[in-house]
């Protein structure tokens, strides 16, 4: 079973699985939990005060490309108007979290970037709905369930053109695909 055509190609190429024996069954999300919610209300609940908010949800892993997001924000004219929320395990003993915190300091983004930590599934919809976009700048991505959750909430996605992300994000329609 594969969740999209990219995964099916991976299974047939690397594991020599017969193509006719691999079925694609797309992942889904809980549509009763992940659905549109009023952005202004979500922002008020979460204490978002800047005009723009970008969101990353995932593991704090080098493959997730959070450094790409931080470095890109540093080049924007309106950096001071943007708040970036990083949702995921932000334990200070993790080398990637340490590296990202150093990068935030180096880029002078400490007032714009918030390491939120792990959020219970039933509260995650608030973050998706408060965001102007979910950013998935991954170097590699198998599926991208958070991408699907964000889109179920009506939130656009900016994602790398890797793994299963192009199967989910329709460039220029539901979000934007960027070169990895």
Short mmCIF file of C-alpha atoms in Angstrom, two decimals:
data_model
loop_
_atom_site.label_atom_id
_atom_site.label_comp_id
_atom_site.label_asym_id
_atom_site.label_seq_id
_atom_site.Cartn_x
_atom_site.Cartn_y
_atom_site.Cartn_z
CA UNK A 1 0.00 0.00 0.00
CA UNK A 2 1.33 3.44 -0.98
CA UNK A 3 -0.19 6.81 -0.13
CA UNK A 4 0.64 8.44 -3.50
CA UNK A 5 2.30 7.74 -6.86
CA UNK A 6 5.73 8.94 -5.69
CA UNK A 7 5.68 6.38 -2.89
CA UNK A 8 4.55 3.67 -5.32
CA UNK A 9 7.48 4.51 -7.63
CA UNK A 10 9.81 4.33 -4.63
CA UNK A 11 8.52 0.89 -3.63
CA UNK A 12 8.76 -0.51 -7.14
CA UNK A 13 12.21 0.95 -7.82
CA UNK A 14 14.05 0.39 -4.53
CA UNK A 15 12.25 -2.70 -3.25
CA UNK A 16 11.43 -4.23 -6.65
CA UNK A 17 7.77 -4.57 -5.68
CA UNK A 18 5.67 -5.56 -8.70
CA UNK A 19 3.82 -2.41 -9.80
CA UNK A 20 0.55 -4.31 -10.22
CA UNK A 21 0.73 -5.41 -6.58
CA UNK A 22 1.10 -1.91 -5.10
CA UNK A 23 -2.16 -0.07 -4.52
CA UNK A 24 -2.44 3.67 -3.86
CA UNK A 25 -4.70 4.55 -0.94
CA UNK A 26 -4.41 8.27 -0.14
CA UNK A 27 -4.19 9.39 3.48
CA UNK A 28 -6.96 11.47 4.90
CA UNK A 29 -7.65 13.73 7.85
CA UNK A 30 -10.43 14.07 10.38
CA UNK A 31 -12.69 16.56 8.59
CA UNK A 32 -14.60 17.24 11.80
CA UNK A 33 -11.42 18.43 13.51
CA UNK A 34 -9.51 19.98 10.61
CA UNK A 35 -11.89 22.48 9.07
CA UNK A 36 -12.02 26.24 8.47
CA UNK A 37 -12.36 28.40 11.57
CA UNK A 38 -12.44 32.20 11.77
CA UNK A 39 -8.84 33.44 11.42
CA UNK A 40 -9.28 36.46 13.69
CA UNK A 41 -10.73 34.31 16.46
CA UNK A 42 -7.95 31.71 16.13
CA UNK A 43 -5.31 34.46 16.26
CA UNK A 44 -6.89 35.99 19.34
CA UNK A 45 -6.96 32.62 21.13
CA UNK A 46 -3.28 32.01 20.25
CA UNK A 47 -2.14 35.56 21.00
CA UNK A 48 -0.95 36.32 17.46
CA UNK A 49 -0.46 40.07 17.23
CA UNK A 50 1.54 40.64 14.04
CA UNK A 51 -0.18 41.18 10.69
CA UNK A 52 1.29 37.99 9.17
CA UNK A 53 1.86 34.54 10.62
CA UNK A 54 3.67 31.66 8.99
CA UNK A 55 3.48 28.18 10.45
CA UNK A 56 5.70 25.12 10.40
CA UNK A 57 4.38 21.88 11.91
CA UNK A 58 6.61 18.84 12.16
CA UNK A 59 9.68 17.22 13.62
CA UNK A 60 12.63 19.46 14.32
CA UNK A 61 14.83 17.45 11.98
CA UNK A 62 17.43 18.75 9.50
CA UNK A 63 15.47 17.11 6.64
CA UNK A 64 12.46 19.32 7.40
CA UNK A 65 14.30 22.43 6.20
CA UNK A 66 13.26 24.84 8.94
CA UNK A 67 16.60 26.59 8.35
CA UNK A 68 15.45 27.41 4.79
CA UNK A 69 12.33 29.08 6.19
CA UNK A 70 14.33 31.14 8.69
CA UNK A 71 16.90 32.24 6.15
CA UNK A 72 14.20 33.17 3.61
CA UNK A 73 12.31 35.27 6.16
CA UNK A 74 15.50 37.16 6.90
CA UNK A 75 15.50 38.48 3.31
CA UNK A 76 11.93 39.78 3.35
CA UNK A 77 11.20 43.50 3.52
CA UNK A 78 8.46 43.01 6.08
CA UNK A 79 10.37 40.74 8.46
CA UNK A 80 9.22 42.72 11.51
CA UNK A 81 5.55 42.24 10.56
CA UNK A 82 5.83 38.45 10.39
CA UNK A 83 5.48 35.98 13.22
CA UNK A 84 6.76 32.45 12.64
CA UNK A 85 5.44 29.63 14.78
CA UNK A 86 7.41 26.39 14.85
CA UNK A 87 5.20 23.60 16.17
CA UNK A 88 6.98 20.40 17.13
CA UNK A 89 9.17 18.91 19.83
CA UNK A 90 11.51 21.74 20.81
CA UNK A 91 13.43 20.01 23.61
CA UNK A 92 16.64 21.89 24.15
CA UNK A 93 18.64 18.64 24.28
CA UNK A 94 17.99 17.98 20.58
CA UNK A 95 20.92 19.04 18.36
CA UNK A 96 18.61 20.35 15.61
CA UNK A 97 16.65 22.50 18.04
CA UNK A 98 19.92 23.92 19.37
CA UNK A 99 21.09 24.63 15.81
CA UNK A 100 17.82 26.35 14.91
CA UNK A 101 17.85 28.47 18.07
CA UNK A 102 21.40 29.59 17.25
CA UNK A 103 20.30 30.42 13.70
CA UNK A 104 17.37 32.47 15.02
CA UNK A 105 19.77 34.44 17.23
CA UNK A 106 22.32 34.85 14.43
CA UNK A 107 19.64 36.18 12.05
CA UNK A 108 18.20 38.48 14.77
CA UNK A 109 14.77 36.86 14.50
CA UNK A 110 14.20 36.07 18.17
CA UNK A 111 11.27 38.49 18.41
CA UNK A 112 9.59 36.97 15.34
CA UNK A 113 10.14 33.22 15.86
CA UNK A 114 8.30 31.24 18.50
CA UNK A 115 9.19 27.62 19.27
CA UNK A 116 5.74 26.43 20.33
CA UNK A 117 6.43 22.80 21.20
CA UNK A 118 4.13 19.84 20.72
CA UNK A 119 0.43 20.72 20.40
CA UNK A 120 -2.36 18.22 21.13
CA UNK A 121 -4.08 17.08 17.92
CA UNK A 122 -7.41 18.56 19.01
CA UNK A 123 -5.85 22.07 19.29
CA UNK A 124 -3.78 21.99 16.11
CA UNK A 125 -6.63 23.28 13.94
CA UNK A 126 -6.35 26.66 15.68
CA UNK A 127 -2.75 27.04 14.48
CA UNK A 128 -3.60 26.08 10.91
CA UNK A 129 -6.51 28.52 10.85
CA UNK A 130 -4.49 31.36 12.38
CA UNK A 131 -1.74 31.01 9.78
CA UNK A 132 -1.47 32.89 6.52
CA UNK A 133 0.38 29.84 5.20
CA UNK A 134 1.85 26.55 6.31
CA UNK A 135 5.46 26.37 5.14
CA UNK A 136 6.99 22.95 4.44
CA UNK A 137 10.51 23.65 3.09
CA UNK A 138 11.58 20.02 3.39
CA UNK A 139 14.66 18.55 1.77
CA UNK A 140 12.78 15.24 1.78
CA UNK A 141 9.18 14.38 2.66
CA UNK A 142 7.46 11.03 2.45
CA UNK A 143 3.85 12.22 2.59
CA UNK A 144 3.21 15.51 4.37
CA UNK A 145 0.17 14.87 6.54
CA UNK A 146 0.43 18.36 8.06
CA UNK A 147 0.05 19.75 4.55
CA UNK A 148 -3.24 17.91 4.15
CA UNK A 149 -4.43 19.06 7.60
CA UNK A 150 -3.65 22.70 6.76
CA UNK A 151 -5.45 22.51 3.43
CA UNK A 152 -8.48 20.93 5.13
CA UNK A 153 -8.58 24.09 7.25
CA UNK A 154 -8.42 26.24 4.12
CA UNK A 155 -4.85 27.37 4.77
CA UNK A 156 -2.54 27.72 1.77
CA UNK A 157 0.69 25.76 1.73
CA UNK A 158 4.17 26.69 0.53
CA UNK A 159 6.05 23.41 0.12
CA UNK A 160 9.16 21.99 -1.44
CA UNK A 161 8.68 20.03 -4.63
CA UNK A 162 9.78 16.76 -2.97
CA UNK A 163 8.28 13.39 -2.08
CA UNK A 164 4.53 13.31 -1.77
CA UNK A 165 4.07 17.08 -1.45
CA UNK A 166 3.46 17.69 -5.19
CA UNK A 167 0.69 15.07 -5.04
CA UNK A 168 -1.08 17.23 -2.45
CA UNK A 169 -0.28 20.84 -3.32
CA UNK A 170 -1.60 22.09 -6.65
CA UNK A 171 0.89 24.82 -7.53
CA UNK A 172 -0.86 28.18 -7.77
CA UNK A 173 -4.20 26.72 -6.65
CA UNK A 174 -3.95 25.28 -3.13
CA UNK A 175 -0.51 26.72 -2.48
CA UNK A 176 2.90 26.99 -4.03
CA UNK A 177 5.62 24.47 -4.74
CA UNK A 178 9.20 25.65 -4.48
CA UNK A 179 12.36 23.94 -5.73
CA UNK A 180 14.02 21.98 -2.97
#
